[in-house]
């Protein structure tokens, strides 16, 4: 039954891909060629970025489908635009130039040409095999007679259907094609995506560029990690100096004074002893808070899920935490994830004006995924000086990523991913 379901699903996907290659790839290829040709007339400067952006989205959609439907991974090799890209006509000219200089653009155009020809032919067999089987059954059920009366018979493959016997042979051949489809349909769809990968995947030089970008990214996150560690050490030192240390010094001075006046003025000494006891309690509380800020005990003892639940209990808004973790990540990853969630929740409380918050934590496909959602006013963004930028830097140390969806009026969803394995 599983094989039949896979055959039918592959056939439906193959039909979609066959139609999409004819409708989408042909249209985009023609528009791309015309737009690039019209650059000499000046019109193409304005149309080419739009058309090539549509081509990139179309190719990226096929990459996503390749990964989800057939587990064929196709990298996205496009060069990023510079952050200071200008607007207006000058910016359009620069954008057009950058896109045409990107080798991935020309590979996309080559893929469109192959996709609407060989790609369409290769994948059309996935829906054709089961549909042709059904057509053989239709002929055997008597439909061959009116066709024969109208035009002298119907060809079903290599069988000329002119009688019930030949119609039965057509049904038998259709059954053979259907059985074949059970075994080859998923492979046909996968073959289509493998053909796409040969054209869309980056070349060796592009892979080298990706590795260079990866090195730059790791260098940047390493510097961020060093800066964050230095800032954290300065914070701890400042908190100790201004808080617990000052209280302990004051308590020591009080004890010295008490020692000198305990016989002369017992009432005053008793009052100072009470104050020293209060200072010691406050110092102990500050030390506990400081330690909790470095690494919460509940995180070390019970893991990320329970630590976030404990954190949620202290929030002034209703917070629902859903955790699905079959094991525990390494301590540095857990700590980074915990403080990232803590910062996200702090931002929500300060700026979102939310009534409810949802936190979802789960692990799948080698990724620790955390989503923090609120029903606030929205408008959050990752920018210089924002708390979300700090989260992004914290996650970047572990090769993690941050995504923010926060339209005006809400809701806001902050999604964090950290690659890791659970023990």
XYZ file of C-alpha atoms in Angstrom:
423
model
C 0.000 0.000 0.000
C 2.911 2.322 0.750
C 4.358 1.740 -2.717
C 1.000 2.542 -4.323
C 0.758 5.781 -2.339
C 4.311 6.751 -3.312
C 3.519 5.989 -6.958
C 0.391 8.154 -6.919
C 2.122 11.017 -5.100
C 5.071 10.890 -7.509
C 2.655 10.856 -10.444
C 0.832 13.934 -9.127
C 4.112 15.734 -8.532
C 5.349 14.741 -11.951
C 2.185 16.160 -13.541
C 2.664 19.410 -11.645
C 6.330 19.622 -12.651
C 5.550 18.899 -16.303
C 2.960 21.679 -16.433
C 5.160 24.033 -14.413
C 8.160 23.542 -16.689
C 6.061 24.406 -19.740
C 4.226 27.359 -18.195
C 6.775 28.839 -15.796
C 10.163 28.021 -17.312
C 9.229 28.947 -20.890
C 7.651 32.234 -19.784
C 10.587 33.236 -17.596
C 13.165 32.226 -20.205
C 11.497 34.313 -22.923
C 11.089 37.300 -20.589
C 14.729 37.031 -19.491
C 16.070 36.960 -23.042
C 13.898 39.907 -24.090
C 14.710 41.921 -20.978
C 18.471 41.422 -21.353
C 18.236 42.313 -25.059
C 16.343 45.508 -24.210
C 19.154 46.713 -21.926
C 20.678 48.387 -24.973
C 17.446 50.375 -25.368
C 17.455 51.408 -21.708
C 14.204 49.638 -20.849
C 15.975 46.448 -19.794
C 17.782 48.277 -16.990
C 14.445 48.524 -15.172
C 12.951 45.169 -16.182
C 15.987 42.886 -15.894
C 16.301 42.993 -12.062
C 12.592 42.222 -11.728
C 12.677 39.365 -14.222
C 15.891 37.843 -12.881
C 14.560 38.102 -9.322
C 11.511 36.131 -10.476
C 13.847 33.580 -12.093
C 15.761 33.223 -8.825
C 12.568 32.691 -6.860
C 11.431 30.102 -9.427
C 14.766 28.273 -9.213
C 14.761 28.472 -5.408
C 11.257 26.967 -5.361
C 12.566 24.044 -7.405
C 15.478 23.682 -4.965
C 13.035 23.516 -2.053
C 10.869 20.950 -3.862
C 13.951 18.874 -4.685
C 14.903 18.713 -1.019
C 11.401 18.085 0.335
C 10.160 15.663 -2.328
C 13.267 13.661 -3.261
C 15.912 14.584 -0.677
C 18.071 16.159 -3.403
C 19.979 19.086 -1.892
C 20.726 21.963 -4.268
C 22.708 24.879 -2.763
C 21.699 28.508 -3.320
C 24.818 30.166 -4.787
C 23.688 33.758 -5.413
C 26.070 36.549 -4.510
C 24.636 38.956 -1.912
C 24.030 42.577 -2.852
C 26.166 45.186 -1.046
C 24.466 46.842 1.904
C 25.036 50.336 0.459
C 23.346 49.624 -2.881
C 21.936 52.921 -4.124
C 18.355 53.599 -5.191
C 16.974 55.276 -8.293
C 18.284 54.852 -11.834
C 21.896 54.509 -10.677
C 20.902 51.761 -8.281
C 18.963 49.941 -11.011
C 21.983 50.023 -13.310
C 24.223 48.736 -10.519
C 21.726 46.020 -9.561
C 21.426 44.889 -13.189
C 25.206 44.800 -13.527
C 25.659 42.787 -10.327
C 23.027 40.234 -11.335
C 24.470 39.779 -14.830
C 27.983 39.367 -13.402
C 26.807 36.618 -11.060
C 27.581 33.192 -12.630
C 24.523 31.755 -10.879
C 22.287 33.965 -13.070
C 23.556 32.341 -16.263
C 23.262 28.902 -14.738
C 19.635 29.709 -13.922
C 19.010 30.661 -17.566
C 20.657 27.442 -18.772
C 18.480 25.515 -16.349
C 15.321 27.205 -17.677
C 16.224 26.125 -21.204
C 16.866 22.525 -20.149
C 13.913 22.472 -17.747
C 11.372 23.334 -20.439
C 12.766 20.669 -22.790
C 14.600 17.680 -21.326
C 13.263 18.394 -17.824
C 9.665 18.296 -19.021
C 10.193 15.152 -21.113
C 11.972 13.351 -18.273
C 9.260 13.947 -15.704
C 6.151 13.545 -17.865
C 6.487 9.753 -17.672
C 5.613 9.804 -13.950
C 1.950 10.787 -14.545
C 1.810 9.185 -18.015
C 2.415 5.600 -16.861
C -0.516 5.312 -14.395
C -2.802 7.433 -16.607
C -2.020 5.305 -19.652
C -2.825 2.212 -17.596
C -6.254 3.678 -16.804
C -6.785 4.463 -20.486
C -6.082 0.810 -21.347
C -8.793 -0.250 -18.893
C -11.201 2.286 -20.391
C -10.657 0.822 -23.865
C -11.218 -2.720 -22.571
C -14.503 -1.677 -20.964
C -16.011 -1.055 -24.411
C -14.899 2.433 -25.339
C -12.858 0.926 -28.195
C -16.068 0.246 -30.178
C -17.212 3.851 -30.811
C -13.606 4.818 -31.509
C -13.334 1.956 -34.019
C -16.647 2.867 -35.633
C -15.610 6.508 -35.944
C -12.124 6.124 -37.328
C -10.988 2.559 -37.717
C -9.438 1.823 -34.339
C -7.074 3.246 -31.729
C -3.388 2.612 -31.197
C -2.466 1.782 -27.610
C 1.290 1.641 -27.642
C 2.134 -0.962 -30.274
C -1.330 -2.569 -30.116
C -3.907 -1.614 -32.745
C -7.225 -1.886 -30.901
C -9.879 -3.095 -33.336
C -11.659 -5.752 -31.274
C -12.435 -6.768 -27.726
C -9.477 -9.150 -27.773
C -7.057 -6.407 -28.770
C -8.684 -4.105 -26.180
C -8.008 -6.738 -23.532
C -4.380 -6.843 -24.702
C -4.280 -3.068 -24.296
C -5.552 -3.454 -20.732
C -2.865 -6.085 -20.093
C -0.176 -3.766 -21.451
C -1.602 -0.957 -19.311
C -1.333 -3.189 -16.243
C 2.334 -3.806 -17.044
C 2.880 -0.058 -17.341
C 1.101 0.489 -14.008
C 3.258 -2.113 -12.270
C 6.324 -0.437 -13.765
C 5.119 2.901 -12.402
C 4.954 1.428 -8.891
C 8.704 0.896 -8.971
C 10.023 3.752 -11.123
C 7.759 6.761 -10.475
C 9.663 8.131 -7.431
C 12.933 7.594 -9.307
C 11.603 9.511 -12.321
C 10.814 12.539 -10.167
C 14.167 12.225 -8.413
C 15.904 12.038 -11.788
C 14.250 15.310 -12.777
C 15.679 16.995 -9.683
C 19.114 15.447 -10.216
C 19.103 16.943 -13.719
C 18.233 20.312 -12.198
C 21.058 19.966 -9.682
C 23.668 19.484 -12.402
C 22.759 22.960 -13.677
C 21.750 24.863 -10.550
C 24.421 23.613 -8.122
C 27.491 25.868 -7.837
C 30.646 25.034 -9.752
C 33.950 24.308 -8.047
C 34.966 27.961 -8.058
C 31.603 28.895 -6.569
C 32.056 26.275 -3.879
C 35.427 27.805 -3.082
C 33.729 31.182 -2.810
C 31.164 29.654 -0.466
C 33.975 28.263 1.676
C 35.622 31.685 1.763
C 32.336 33.244 2.837
C 32.028 30.530 5.451
C 35.494 31.349 6.802
C 34.610 35.043 6.924
C 31.418 34.204 8.776
C 33.255 32.037 11.310
C 35.877 34.749 11.787
C 33.157 37.304 12.425
C 31.314 35.095 14.901
C 34.581 34.282 16.676
C 35.250 37.985 17.147
C 31.689 38.419 18.379
C 32.186 35.563 20.836
C 35.402 37.116 22.146
C 33.757 40.535 22.482
C 30.723 39.019 24.190
C 32.921 37.103 26.629
C 34.912 40.242 27.447
C 31.718 42.239 27.970
C 30.295 39.491 30.186
C 33.465 39.451 32.310
C 33.293 43.235 32.677
C 29.636 42.970 33.706
C 30.442 40.321 36.337
C 33.347 42.380 37.652
C 31.183 45.508 37.818
C 28.337 43.689 39.560
C 30.724 42.210 42.109
C 32.438 45.546 42.721
C 29.306 47.664 42.945
C 27.079 45.114 44.634
C 28.202 42.221 46.765
C 31.737 43.523 47.363
C 30.504 46.919 48.546
C 28.018 45.296 50.912
C 30.661 42.948 52.325
C 33.059 45.868 52.898
C 30.309 47.806 54.644
C 29.474 44.760 56.754
C 33.147 44.410 57.764
C 33.287 48.045 58.831
C 30.075 47.626 60.829
C 31.499 44.578 62.576
C 34.622 46.541 63.518
C 32.501 49.324 64.941
C 30.359 46.807 66.832
C 33.449 45.233 68.331
C 34.553 48.613 69.651
C 31.228 49.687 71.136
C 29.572 46.439 72.245
C 30.408 47.059 75.889
C 29.858 50.838 75.906
C 26.606 50.996 73.963
C 24.965 47.544 73.689
C 21.720 48.935 72.202
C 23.546 50.659 69.367
C 25.688 47.568 68.816
C 22.561 45.429 68.596
C 21.108 47.804 65.990
C 24.301 47.616 63.906
C 24.335 43.816 64.176
C 20.829 43.736 62.668
C 22.011 45.988 59.842
C 25.046 43.778 59.221
C 22.786 40.724 59.087
C 20.606 42.520 56.511
C 23.675 43.453 54.428
C 24.905 39.851 54.491
C 21.500 38.602 53.279
C 21.400 41.166 50.493
C 24.970 40.300 49.480
C 24.070 36.615 49.368
C 21.014 37.382 47.212
C 23.104 39.433 44.811
C 25.701 36.664 44.561
C 22.965 34.133 43.816
C 21.506 36.394 41.137
C 24.961 36.860 39.671
C 25.583 33.112 39.550
C 22.126 32.558 38.069
C 22.983 35.107 35.383
C 26.162 33.209 34.512
C 24.612 29.747 34.399
C 21.246 29.091 36.058
C 21.317 26.056 38.370
C 18.029 24.749 36.929
C 19.648 24.758 33.482
C 22.569 22.664 34.669
C 20.412 20.276 36.692
C 17.272 19.821 34.576
C 18.088 21.019 31.068
C 16.892 23.654 28.622
C 13.189 22.823 28.644
C 12.688 23.081 32.409
C 14.942 26.150 32.600
C 12.794 27.993 30.041
C 9.624 26.894 31.859
C 11.050 28.272 35.102
C 11.926 31.477 33.285
C 8.370 31.738 31.922
C 6.893 31.491 35.429
C 8.615 34.758 36.363
C 7.163 36.718 33.431
C 4.335 39.211 34.001
C 2.346 37.920 30.985
C 0.769 34.530 30.344
C 3.417 32.342 28.718
C 2.946 28.858 27.288
C 6.039 26.695 26.804
C 5.970 23.573 24.624
C 9.111 21.419 24.777
C 9.862 18.306 22.740
C 13.474 17.294 23.320
C 14.449 13.589 23.418
C 17.787 14.422 25.025
C 20.122 17.225 26.034
C 22.465 19.345 23.960
C 25.992 20.262 24.982
C 26.201 22.723 27.875
C 27.462 25.682 25.758
C 24.600 25.185 23.290
C 22.028 24.932 26.069
C 23.392 28.059 27.702
C 23.351 30.017 24.426
C 19.809 28.857 23.659
C 18.594 29.706 27.169
C 19.972 33.230 27.162
C 18.762 33.775 23.588
C 15.237 32.855 24.704
C 15.656 35.043 27.782
C 16.658 38.040 25.649
C 13.790 37.414 23.234
C 11.294 37.277 26.094
C 12.795 40.417 27.641
C 12.327 42.254 24.334
C 8.746 41.025 24.182
C 7.928 42.262 27.677
C 9.600 45.644 27.104
C 8.422 46.518 23.604
C 5.675 44.237 22.262
C 2.776 45.089 24.554
C 1.703 41.451 24.324
C -0.935 39.662 26.375
C 0.273 36.125 25.616
C 3.556 34.528 24.627
C 4.194 31.069 23.203
C 7.579 29.330 23.272
C 8.096 26.177 21.215
C 11.324 24.162 21.591
C 12.028 21.009 19.611
C 14.865 19.179 17.869
C 14.662 17.798 14.341
C 17.072 16.981 11.527
C 20.103 17.911 13.618
C 18.697 21.342 14.489
C 17.562 22.778 17.799
C 14.625 24.961 16.762
C 13.090 27.550 19.081
C 10.164 29.818 18.234
C 9.063 32.688 20.483
C 5.695 34.097 19.398
C 3.640 36.899 20.914
C 0.348 38.630 20.123
C 1.786 42.115 20.529
C 1.889 45.127 18.230
C 4.660 43.812 15.959
C 7.229 45.946 14.168
C 10.285 44.175 15.579
C 13.385 44.045 13.398
C 17.009 43.002 13.557
C 19.087 46.159 13.496
C 21.995 47.893 15.097
C 21.419 48.416 18.787
C 18.396 46.133 19.069
C 18.224 43.198 21.446
C 17.583 40.906 18.489
C 21.012 41.792 17.088
C 22.562 40.535 20.306
C 20.630 37.285 19.954
C 21.857 36.948 16.379
C 25.467 37.397 17.468
C 25.030 34.908 20.313
C 23.593 32.267 17.960
C 26.197 33.007 15.294
C 28.890 31.776 17.648
C 27.378 28.301 17.283
C 26.620 28.663 13.564
C 23.002 29.349 14.447
C 20.579 31.615 12.626
C 17.816 34.011 13.627
C 14.676 34.834 11.643
C 12.118 37.462 12.618
C 8.584 37.827 11.281
C 6.903 40.885 12.787
C 4.406 42.727 10.586
C 2.863 45.929 11.889
C 0.026 44.997 14.199
C 1.565 41.628 15.013
C 1.936 38.849 15.701
C 5.706 38.588 16.122
C 7.572 35.303 15.691
C 11.272 35.033 16.504
C 12.705 31.753 15.206
C 16.123 30.489 16.280
C 18.024 27.484 14.929
C 21.242 25.997 16.286
C 22.835 22.911 14.672
C 23.564 20.365 17.396
C 23.098 16.764 18.417
C 21.324 15.592 21.550
C 22.762 13.075 23.979
